[in-house]
Coordinates of C-alpha atoms in Angstrom, one line a residue:
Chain G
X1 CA 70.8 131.9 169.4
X2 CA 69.8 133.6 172.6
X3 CA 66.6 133.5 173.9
X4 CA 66.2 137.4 172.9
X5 CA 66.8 136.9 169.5
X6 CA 64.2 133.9 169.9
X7 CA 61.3 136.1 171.8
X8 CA 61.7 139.8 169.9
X9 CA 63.1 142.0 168.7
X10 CA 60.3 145.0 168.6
X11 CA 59.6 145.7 165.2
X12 CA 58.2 147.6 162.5
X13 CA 56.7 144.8 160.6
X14 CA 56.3 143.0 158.1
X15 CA 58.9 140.8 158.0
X16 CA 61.9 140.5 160.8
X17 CA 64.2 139.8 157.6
X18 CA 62.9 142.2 154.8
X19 CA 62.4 145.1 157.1
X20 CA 63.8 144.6 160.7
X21 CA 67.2 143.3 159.0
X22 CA 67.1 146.0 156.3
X23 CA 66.3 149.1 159.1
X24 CA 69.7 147.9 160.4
X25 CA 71.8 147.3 157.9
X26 CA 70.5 151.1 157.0
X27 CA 71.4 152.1 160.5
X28 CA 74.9 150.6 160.7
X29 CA 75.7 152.1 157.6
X30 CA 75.1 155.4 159.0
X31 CA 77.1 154.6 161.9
X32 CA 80.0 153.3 160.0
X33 CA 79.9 156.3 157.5
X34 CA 80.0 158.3 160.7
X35 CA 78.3 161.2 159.5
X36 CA 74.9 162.2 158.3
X37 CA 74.6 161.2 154.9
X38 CA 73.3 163.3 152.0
X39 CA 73.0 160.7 148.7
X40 CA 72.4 157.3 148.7
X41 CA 72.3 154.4 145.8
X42 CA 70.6 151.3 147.3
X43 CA 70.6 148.1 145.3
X44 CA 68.8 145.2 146.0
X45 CA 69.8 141.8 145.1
X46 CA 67.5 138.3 145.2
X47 CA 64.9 138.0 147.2
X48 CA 65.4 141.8 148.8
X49 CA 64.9 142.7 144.6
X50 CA 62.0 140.6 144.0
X51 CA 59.5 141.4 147.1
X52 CA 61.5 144.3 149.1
X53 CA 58.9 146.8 147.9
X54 CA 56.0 145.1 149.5
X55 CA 58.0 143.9 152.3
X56 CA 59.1 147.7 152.8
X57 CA 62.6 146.7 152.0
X58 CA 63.4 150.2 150.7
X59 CA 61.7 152.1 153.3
X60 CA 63.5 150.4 156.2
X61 CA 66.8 151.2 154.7
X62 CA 66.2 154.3 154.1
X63 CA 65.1 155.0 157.9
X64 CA 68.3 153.3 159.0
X65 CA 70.1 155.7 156.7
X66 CA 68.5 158.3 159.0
X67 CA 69.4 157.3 161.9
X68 CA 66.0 155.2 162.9
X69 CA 66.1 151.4 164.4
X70 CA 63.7 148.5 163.5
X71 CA 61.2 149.5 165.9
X72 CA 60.7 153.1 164.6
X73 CA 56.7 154.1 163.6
X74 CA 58.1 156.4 161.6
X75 CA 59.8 153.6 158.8
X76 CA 56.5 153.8 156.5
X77 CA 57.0 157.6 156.1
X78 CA 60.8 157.4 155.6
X79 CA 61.1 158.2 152.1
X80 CA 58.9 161.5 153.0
X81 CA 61.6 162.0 155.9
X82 CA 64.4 161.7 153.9
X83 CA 63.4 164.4 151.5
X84 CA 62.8 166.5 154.1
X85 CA 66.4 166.3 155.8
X86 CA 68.0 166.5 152.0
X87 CA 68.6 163.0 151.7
X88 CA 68.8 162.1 147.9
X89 CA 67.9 158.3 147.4
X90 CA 68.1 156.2 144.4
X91 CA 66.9 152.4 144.4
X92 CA 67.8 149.7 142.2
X93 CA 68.6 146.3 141.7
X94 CA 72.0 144.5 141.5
X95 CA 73.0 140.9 140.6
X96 CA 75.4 140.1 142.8
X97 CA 77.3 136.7 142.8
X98 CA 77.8 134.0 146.1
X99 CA 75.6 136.0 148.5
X100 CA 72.9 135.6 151.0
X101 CA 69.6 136.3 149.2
X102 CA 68.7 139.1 151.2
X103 CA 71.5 141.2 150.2
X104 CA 71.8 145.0 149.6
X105 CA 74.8 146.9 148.2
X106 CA 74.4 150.8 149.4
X107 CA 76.6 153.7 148.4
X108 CA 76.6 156.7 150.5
X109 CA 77.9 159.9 150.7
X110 CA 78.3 162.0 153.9
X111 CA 77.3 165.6 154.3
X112 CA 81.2 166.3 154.7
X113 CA 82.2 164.1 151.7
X114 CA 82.6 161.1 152.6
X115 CA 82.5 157.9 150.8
X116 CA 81.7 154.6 151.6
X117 CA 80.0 151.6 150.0
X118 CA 78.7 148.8 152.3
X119 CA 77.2 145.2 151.1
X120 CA 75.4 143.5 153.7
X121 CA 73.0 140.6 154.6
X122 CA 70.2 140.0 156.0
X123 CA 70.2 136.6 157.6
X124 CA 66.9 136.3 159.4
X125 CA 65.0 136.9 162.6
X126 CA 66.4 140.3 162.5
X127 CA 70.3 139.7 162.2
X128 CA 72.4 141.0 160.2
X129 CA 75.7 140.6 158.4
X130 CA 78.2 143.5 157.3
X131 CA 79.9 141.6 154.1
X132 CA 81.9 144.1 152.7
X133 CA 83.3 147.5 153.6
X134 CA 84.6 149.7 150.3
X135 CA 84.8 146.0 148.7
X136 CA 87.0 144.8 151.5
X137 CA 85.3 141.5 152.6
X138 CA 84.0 141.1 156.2
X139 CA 81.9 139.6 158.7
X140 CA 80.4 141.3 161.5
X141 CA 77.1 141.7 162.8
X142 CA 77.3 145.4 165.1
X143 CA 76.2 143.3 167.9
X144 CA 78.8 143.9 170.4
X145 CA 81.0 146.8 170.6
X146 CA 82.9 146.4 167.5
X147 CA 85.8 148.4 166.0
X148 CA 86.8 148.6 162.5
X149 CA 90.3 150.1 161.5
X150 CA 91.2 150.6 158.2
X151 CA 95.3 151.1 157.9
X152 CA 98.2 150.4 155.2
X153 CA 98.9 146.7 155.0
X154 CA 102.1 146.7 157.5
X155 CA 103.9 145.2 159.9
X156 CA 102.6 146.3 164.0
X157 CA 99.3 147.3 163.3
X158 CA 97.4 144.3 165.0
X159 CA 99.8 144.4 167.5
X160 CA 99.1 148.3 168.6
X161 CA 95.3 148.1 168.0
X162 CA 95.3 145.0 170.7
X163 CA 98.0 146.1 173.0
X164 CA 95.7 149.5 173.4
X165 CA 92.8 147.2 174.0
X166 CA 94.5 145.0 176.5
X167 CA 95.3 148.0 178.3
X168 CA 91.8 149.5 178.9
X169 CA 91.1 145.7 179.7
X170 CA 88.6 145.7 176.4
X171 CA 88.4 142.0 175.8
X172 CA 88.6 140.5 171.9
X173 CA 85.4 138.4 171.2
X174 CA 86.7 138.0 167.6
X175 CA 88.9 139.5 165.1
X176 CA 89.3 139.6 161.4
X177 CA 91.9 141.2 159.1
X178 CA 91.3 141.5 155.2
X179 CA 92.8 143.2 152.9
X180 CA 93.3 144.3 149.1
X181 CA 96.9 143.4 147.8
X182 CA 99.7 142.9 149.9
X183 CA 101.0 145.6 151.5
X184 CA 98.1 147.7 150.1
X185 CA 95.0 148.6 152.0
X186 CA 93.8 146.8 154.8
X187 CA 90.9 146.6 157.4
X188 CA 90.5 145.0 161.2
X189 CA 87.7 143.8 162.3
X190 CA 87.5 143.6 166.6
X191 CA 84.3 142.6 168.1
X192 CA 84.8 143.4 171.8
X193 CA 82.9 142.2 175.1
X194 CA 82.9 145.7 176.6
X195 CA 82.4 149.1 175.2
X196 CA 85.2 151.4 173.8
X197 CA 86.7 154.5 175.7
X198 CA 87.0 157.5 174.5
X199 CA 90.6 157.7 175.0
X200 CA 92.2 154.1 173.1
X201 CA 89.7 155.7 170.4
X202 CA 91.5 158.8 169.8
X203 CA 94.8 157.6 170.0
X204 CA 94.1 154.9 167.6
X205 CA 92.6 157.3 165.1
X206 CA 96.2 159.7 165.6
X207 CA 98.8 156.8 164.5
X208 CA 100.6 156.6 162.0
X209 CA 99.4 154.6 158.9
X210 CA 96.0 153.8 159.9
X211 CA 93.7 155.7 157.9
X212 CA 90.7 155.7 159.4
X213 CA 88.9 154.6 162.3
X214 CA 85.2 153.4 163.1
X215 CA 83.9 152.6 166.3
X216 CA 80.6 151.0 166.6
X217 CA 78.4 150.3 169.5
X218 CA 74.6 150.3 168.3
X219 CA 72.9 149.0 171.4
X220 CA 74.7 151.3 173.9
X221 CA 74.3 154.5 174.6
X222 CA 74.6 157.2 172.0
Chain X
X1 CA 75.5 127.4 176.8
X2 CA 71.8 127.6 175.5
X3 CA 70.1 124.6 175.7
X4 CA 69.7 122.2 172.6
X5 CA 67.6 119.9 174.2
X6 CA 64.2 120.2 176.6
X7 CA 65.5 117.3 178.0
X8 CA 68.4 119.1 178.8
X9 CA 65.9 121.8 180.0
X10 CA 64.2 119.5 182.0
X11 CA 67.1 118.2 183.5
X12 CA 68.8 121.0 184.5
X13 CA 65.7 122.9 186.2
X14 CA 65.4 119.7 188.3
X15 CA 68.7 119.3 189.5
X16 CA 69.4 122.8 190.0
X17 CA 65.9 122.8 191.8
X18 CA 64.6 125.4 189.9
X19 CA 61.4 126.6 188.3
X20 CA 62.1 126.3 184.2
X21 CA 61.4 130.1 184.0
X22 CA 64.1 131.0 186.5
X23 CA 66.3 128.0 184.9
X24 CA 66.2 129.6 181.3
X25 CA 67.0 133.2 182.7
X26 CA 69.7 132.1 184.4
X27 CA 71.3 130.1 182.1
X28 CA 71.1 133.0 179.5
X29 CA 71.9 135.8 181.7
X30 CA 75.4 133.7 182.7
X31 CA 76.0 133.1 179.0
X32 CA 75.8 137.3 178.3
X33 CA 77.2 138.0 181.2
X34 CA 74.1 139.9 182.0
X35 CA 72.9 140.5 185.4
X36 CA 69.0 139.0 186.2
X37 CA 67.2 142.4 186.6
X38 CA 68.4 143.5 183.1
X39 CA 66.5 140.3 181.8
X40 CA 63.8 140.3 183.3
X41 CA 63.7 144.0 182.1
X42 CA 64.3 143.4 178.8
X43 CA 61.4 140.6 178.8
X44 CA 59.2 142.8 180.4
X45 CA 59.9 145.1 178.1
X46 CA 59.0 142.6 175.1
X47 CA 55.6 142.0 176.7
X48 CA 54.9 146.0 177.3
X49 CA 55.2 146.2 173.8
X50 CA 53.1 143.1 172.8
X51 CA 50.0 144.6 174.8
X52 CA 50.9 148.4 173.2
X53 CA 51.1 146.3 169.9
X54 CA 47.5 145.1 170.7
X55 CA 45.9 148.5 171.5
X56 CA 47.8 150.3 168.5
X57 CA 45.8 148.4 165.9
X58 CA 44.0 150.3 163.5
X59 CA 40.5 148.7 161.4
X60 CA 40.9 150.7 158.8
X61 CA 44.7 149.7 158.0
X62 CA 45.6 148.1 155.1
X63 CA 49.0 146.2 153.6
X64 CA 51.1 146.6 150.7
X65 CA 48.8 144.6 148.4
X66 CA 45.5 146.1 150.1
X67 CA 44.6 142.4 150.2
X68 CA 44.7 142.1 154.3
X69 CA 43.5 144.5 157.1
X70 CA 39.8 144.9 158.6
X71 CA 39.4 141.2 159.5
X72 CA 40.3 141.6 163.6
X73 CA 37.7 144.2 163.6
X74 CA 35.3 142.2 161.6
X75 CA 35.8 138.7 164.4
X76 CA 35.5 141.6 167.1
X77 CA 32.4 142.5 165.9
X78 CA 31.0 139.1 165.3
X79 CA 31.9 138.3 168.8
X80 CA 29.9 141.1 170.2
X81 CA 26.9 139.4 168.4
X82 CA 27.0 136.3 170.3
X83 CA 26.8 134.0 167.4
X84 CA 30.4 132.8 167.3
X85 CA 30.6 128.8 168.0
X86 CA 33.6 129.0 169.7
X87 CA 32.5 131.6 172.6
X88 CA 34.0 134.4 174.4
X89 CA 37.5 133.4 175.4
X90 CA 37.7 131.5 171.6
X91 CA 36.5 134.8 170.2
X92 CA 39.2 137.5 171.8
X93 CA 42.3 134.7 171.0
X94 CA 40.8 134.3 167.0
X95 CA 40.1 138.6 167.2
X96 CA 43.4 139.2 168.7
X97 CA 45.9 137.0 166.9
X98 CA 43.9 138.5 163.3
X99 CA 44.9 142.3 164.7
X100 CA 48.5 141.4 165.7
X101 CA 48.8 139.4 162.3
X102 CA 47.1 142.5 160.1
X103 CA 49.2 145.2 162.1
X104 CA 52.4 143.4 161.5
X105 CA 51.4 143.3 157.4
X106 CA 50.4 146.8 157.7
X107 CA 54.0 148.4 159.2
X108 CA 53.2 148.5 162.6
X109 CA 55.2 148.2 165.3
X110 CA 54.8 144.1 167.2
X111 CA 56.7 141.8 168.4
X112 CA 58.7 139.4 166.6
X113 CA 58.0 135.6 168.8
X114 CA 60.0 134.3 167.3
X115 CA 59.1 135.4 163.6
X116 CA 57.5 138.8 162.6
X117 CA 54.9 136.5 160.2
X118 CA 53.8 134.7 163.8
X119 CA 54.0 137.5 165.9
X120 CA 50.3 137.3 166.6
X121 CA 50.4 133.5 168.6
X122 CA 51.9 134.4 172.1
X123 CA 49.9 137.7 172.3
X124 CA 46.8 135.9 171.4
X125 CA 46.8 133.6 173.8
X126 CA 48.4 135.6 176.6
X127 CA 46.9 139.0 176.9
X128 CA 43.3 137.4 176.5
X129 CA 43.7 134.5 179.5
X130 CA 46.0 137.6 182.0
X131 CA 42.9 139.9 181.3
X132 CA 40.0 136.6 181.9
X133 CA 42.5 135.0 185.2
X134 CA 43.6 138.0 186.6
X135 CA 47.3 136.8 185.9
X136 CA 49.7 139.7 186.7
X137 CA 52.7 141.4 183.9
X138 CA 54.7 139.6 186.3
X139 CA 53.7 136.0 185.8
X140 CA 53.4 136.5 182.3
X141 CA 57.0 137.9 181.8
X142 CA 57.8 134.5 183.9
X143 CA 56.0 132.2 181.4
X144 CA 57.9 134.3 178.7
X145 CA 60.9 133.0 179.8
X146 CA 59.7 129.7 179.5
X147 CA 58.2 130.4 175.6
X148 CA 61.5 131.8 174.8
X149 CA 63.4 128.8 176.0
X150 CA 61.6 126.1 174.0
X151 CA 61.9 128.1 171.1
X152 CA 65.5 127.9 172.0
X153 CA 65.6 124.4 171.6
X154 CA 63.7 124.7 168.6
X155 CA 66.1 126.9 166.8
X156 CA 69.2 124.9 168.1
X157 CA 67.6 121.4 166.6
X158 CA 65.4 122.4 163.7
X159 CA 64.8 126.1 163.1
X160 CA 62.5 129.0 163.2
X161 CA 62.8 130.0 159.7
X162 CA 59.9 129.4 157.1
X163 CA 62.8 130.2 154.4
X164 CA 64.5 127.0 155.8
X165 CA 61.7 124.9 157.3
X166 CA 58.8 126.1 156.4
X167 CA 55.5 127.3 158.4
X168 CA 56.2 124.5 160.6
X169 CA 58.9 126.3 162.1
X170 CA 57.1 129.8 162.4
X171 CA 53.4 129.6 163.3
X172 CA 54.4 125.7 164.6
X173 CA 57.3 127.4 167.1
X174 CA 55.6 129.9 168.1
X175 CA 52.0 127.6 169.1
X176 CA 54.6 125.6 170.6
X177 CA 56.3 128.0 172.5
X178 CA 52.4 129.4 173.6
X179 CA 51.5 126.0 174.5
X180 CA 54.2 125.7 177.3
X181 CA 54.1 129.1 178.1
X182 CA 50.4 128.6 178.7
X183 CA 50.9 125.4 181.0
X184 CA 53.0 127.5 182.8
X185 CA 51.0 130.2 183.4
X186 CA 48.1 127.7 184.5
X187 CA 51.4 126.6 187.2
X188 CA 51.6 122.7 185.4
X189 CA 54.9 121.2 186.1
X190 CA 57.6 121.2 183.6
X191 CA 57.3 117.9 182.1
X192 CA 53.3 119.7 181.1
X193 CA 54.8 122.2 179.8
X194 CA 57.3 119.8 177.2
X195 CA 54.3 117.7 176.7
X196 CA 52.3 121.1 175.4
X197 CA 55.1 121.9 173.2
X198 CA 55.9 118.9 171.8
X199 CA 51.8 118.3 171.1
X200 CA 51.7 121.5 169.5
X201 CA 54.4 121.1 167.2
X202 CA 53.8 117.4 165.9
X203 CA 49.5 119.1 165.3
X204 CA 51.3 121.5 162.9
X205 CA 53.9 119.8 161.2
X206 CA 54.6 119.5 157.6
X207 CA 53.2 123.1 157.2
X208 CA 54.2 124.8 154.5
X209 CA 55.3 128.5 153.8
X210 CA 53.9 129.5 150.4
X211 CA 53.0 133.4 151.1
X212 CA 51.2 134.8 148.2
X213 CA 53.4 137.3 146.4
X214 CA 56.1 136.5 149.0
X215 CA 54.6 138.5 151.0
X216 CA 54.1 138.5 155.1
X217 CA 49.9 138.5 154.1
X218 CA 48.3 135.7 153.0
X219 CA 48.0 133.2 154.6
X220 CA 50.5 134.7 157.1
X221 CA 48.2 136.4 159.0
X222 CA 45.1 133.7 159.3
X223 CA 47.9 130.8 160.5
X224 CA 47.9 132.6 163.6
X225 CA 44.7 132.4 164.7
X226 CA 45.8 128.3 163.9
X227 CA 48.6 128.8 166.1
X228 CA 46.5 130.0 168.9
X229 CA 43.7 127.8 168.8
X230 CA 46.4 125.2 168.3
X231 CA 48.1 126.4 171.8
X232 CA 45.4 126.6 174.0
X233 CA 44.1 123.0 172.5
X234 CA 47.4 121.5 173.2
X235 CA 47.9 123.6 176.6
X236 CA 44.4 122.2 178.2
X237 CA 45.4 118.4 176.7
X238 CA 49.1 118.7 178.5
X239 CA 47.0 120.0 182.4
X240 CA 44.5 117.3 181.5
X241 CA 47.6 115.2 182.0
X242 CA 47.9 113.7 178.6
X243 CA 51.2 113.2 177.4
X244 CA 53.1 113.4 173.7
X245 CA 54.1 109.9 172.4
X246 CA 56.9 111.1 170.6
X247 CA 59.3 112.8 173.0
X248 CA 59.7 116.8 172.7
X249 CA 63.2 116.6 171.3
X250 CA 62.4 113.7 168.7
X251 CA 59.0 115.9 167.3
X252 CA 61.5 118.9 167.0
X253 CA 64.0 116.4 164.8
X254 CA 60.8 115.5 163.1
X255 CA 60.0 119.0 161.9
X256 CA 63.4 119.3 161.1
X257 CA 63.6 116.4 159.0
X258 CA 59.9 117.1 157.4
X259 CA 62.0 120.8 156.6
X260 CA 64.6 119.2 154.8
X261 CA 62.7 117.2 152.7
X262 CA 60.4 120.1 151.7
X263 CA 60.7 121.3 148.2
X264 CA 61.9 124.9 147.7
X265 CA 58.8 126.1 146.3
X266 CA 57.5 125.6 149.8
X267 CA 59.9 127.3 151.7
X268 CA 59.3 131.1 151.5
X269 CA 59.8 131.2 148.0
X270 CA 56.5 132.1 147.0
X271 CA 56.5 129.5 144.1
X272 CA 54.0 126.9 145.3
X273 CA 51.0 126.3 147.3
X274 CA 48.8 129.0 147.7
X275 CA 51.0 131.6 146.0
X276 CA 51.4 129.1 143.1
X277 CA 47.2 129.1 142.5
X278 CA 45.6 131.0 139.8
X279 CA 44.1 133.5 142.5
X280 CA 47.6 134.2 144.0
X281 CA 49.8 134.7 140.8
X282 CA 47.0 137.1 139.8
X283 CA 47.5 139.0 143.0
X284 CA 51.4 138.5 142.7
X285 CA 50.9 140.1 139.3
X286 CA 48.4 143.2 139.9
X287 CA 51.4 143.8 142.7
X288 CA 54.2 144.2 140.4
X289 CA 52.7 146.9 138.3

């Protein structure tokens, strides 16, 4: 652990894993729906079921959802908020099985129709955990720049995704690859030193069989 | 790189021939890759929002539960009366660690250091003896530095989780992490500034995290006025020159240890201790309605 994630982050309290944690989780789903999102099933599982209400647990997610980070005043009201940009939530709880006890399972839908459902973990002191994407499992905090590419399970994707990298000198920290079945569906996990361009993004997003791009770089600029 | 031992700390800072502050930012901002102006922006920036924390709180505020809120206000006002024991300086770090404590429970926005539940133990001691001294944001932002990077070794060898230590390892960290930070501040060397942290972690060990209702309230929020008082105990004992018996890096494998063999009902779980007694499962169970 750094010494930031020792001293801070700024938060809306009460707790740095119950609502910090949950206000990003709620935020990087956002991101990695990539569109403003108009319905929203939150489940809560363990310890995120048992005390998230007093803890705020629904609230913070719900302001991530809109777009707000940890340290936003306005997390208390959220549920107010949401109504008020059309944002249907539902909250339950889920039992889930081998997970982190702060774990939520969220389903949202975009205001142009898209679908995704996102489990994730709060691990404490703030940080978080993506676990799975659309039931794909990963592991991925939104720390660094990170880039997610779902594409058909085939030979060369790896290899493009990088080369591009390599050649805007965008240096891997890590990298994961999941995927369904065998030459089924599959998703890439980079988590890069330095931000994305524009450019590698677009490109990516244009080749044949990958389906879908998200680029995530929460701490940067917007 | 990160250091996983004071000793380390210490080590380095002397052969490097540096002041610990400047040898914890530097050995972070190499490790990110960050340059030394961002830190100390980003720490200044942490201790901005400590002293907006401070001036945000609201009396009349109350938590989830209703069951804490009021009680900075109330030790202000006692204070004003001049009957406190413990005198003025006593008086703002008990009044001020109650309001950071309560405004964290109530949704506001604070600091986590290192834990949202103990968020009120640096502030506490820090804003009350800048405002008293005279000590300029910039010194404080220095003896940040120095906070944060004991609590780096206490994360690296124990942890700073009540879930997987207990209290020890929140309100005990963080009076740890004020104790040197305090030393530093009062310009003791560095070994003071071990001897601080390593006091005020051993004062507080074994302390357990039983949070009525599992909630960030009680006794959350009255543990950091322990914290504090703790800190500035330990801080005066390490200038007086007095030293810890137990070296720093064998107390913080001593909390560990005491973690470990901590039963789960005393680890966040809300199952034991206070949250177990009549008065707390009554409280847990007007909650759930």
């Amino acid at each position: 652990m750094g010494i930031f994630d020792i001293m801070g982050p700024v938060m809306v309290g009460p707790s740095s894993s119950h609502t910090a944690g949950a206000a990003r989780i709620g935020y990087l789903t956002r991101k990695l729906l990539g569109e403003k999102p108009v319905r929203a099933e939150l489940l809560l599982h363990g310890s995120f079921a048992a005390t998230g209400r007093g803890h705020g647990t629904d609230r913070a997610l719900v302001a991530g959802l809109l777009g707000m980070k940890p340290d936003d005043e306005r997390i208390p009201f959220s549920f107010e908020l949401a109504e008020k940009e059309s944002l249907s939530v539902k909250v339950g709880t889920v039992v889930l099985r081998n997970v982190h006890p702060n774990t939520v399972l969220l389903r949202v839908q975009g205001a142009g129709g898209r679908k995704l459902e996102v489990e994730a973990s709060s691990l404490g002191g703030g940080r978080i955990k993506i676990c799975r994407l659309d039931g794909i499992e990963t592991n991925f905090s939104g720390d660094c720049p990170t880039l997610v590419v779902h594409n058909m399970d085939q030979p060369g994707h790896v290899a493009e995704v990088t080369g591009l990298l390599a050649r805007y000198k965008v240096n891997i920290a890590t990298m994961q690859l999941y995927r369904d079945v065998r030459g089924g569906y599959a998703v890439m996990v980079l988590e890069c030193d330095q931000p994305i361009p524009a450019a590698p993004l677009e490109s990516l997003s244009k080749t044949e069989g990958i389906l879908k791009i998200t680029y995530l770089n929460v701490d940067g600029a917007e | 790189m990160a250091f996983s031992s004071v000793a380390g700390l210490l080590n380095t800072a002397k052969a490097k021939n540096l002041p610990l502050w400047e040898t914890i930012l530097e050995d972070d901002r190499q490790g990110r890759g960050t340059s030394r102006e961002s830190s100390l922006k980003q720490m200044a920036a942490l201790w901005g929002a400590m002293k907006s924390a401070s001036k945000n709180y609201s009396p009349g505020a109350r938590s989830a539960s209703g069951l804490v809120g009021g009680d900075g206000a109330k030790m202000q006002a006692f204070a004003k009366s001049g009957a406190s024991i413990g005198g003025p300086f006593f008086d703002r770090v008990a009044a001020e660690a109650l309001r950071m404590g309560e405004s964290n429970a109530c949704m506001k926005r604070i600091v986590a250091a290192p834990t949202a539940g103990s968020c009120g133990v640096l502030p506490a001691v820090l804003i009350p003896l800048a405002e008293r001294d005279g000590i300029g944001d910039e010194a404080v932002v220095r003896a940040l530095f120095v906070a944060a990077g004991f609590g780096q070794v206490i994360a690296a060898r124990a942890s700073i989780s009540g879930a997987e230590d207990g209290c020890q390892a929140e309100i005990g960290a963080a009076s740890a992490m004020a104790a040197a930070a305090l030393v530093s501040l009062k310009k003791g060397a560095p070994e003071m500034c071990a001897n601080a942290c390593a006091m005020a972690l051993m004062n507080l060990l074994g302390l357990v995290c039983d949070p009525v209702a599992g909630l960030v309230e009680i006794p959350c929020v009255k543990r950091n006025v322990v914290g504090a008082a703790n800190a500035v105990g330990c801080a005066d004992m390490a200038l007086a020159g007095i030293g810890s018996r137990i070296p720093p890096d064998e107390v913080i494998d001593a909390m560990r240890s005491v973690g470990d063999m901590l039963p789960c009902a005393l680890r966040e779980t809300g199952q034991g201790g206070l949250a177990a007694t009549p008065s707390g499962i009554a409280a847990a169970g007007k909650l759930r309605k």
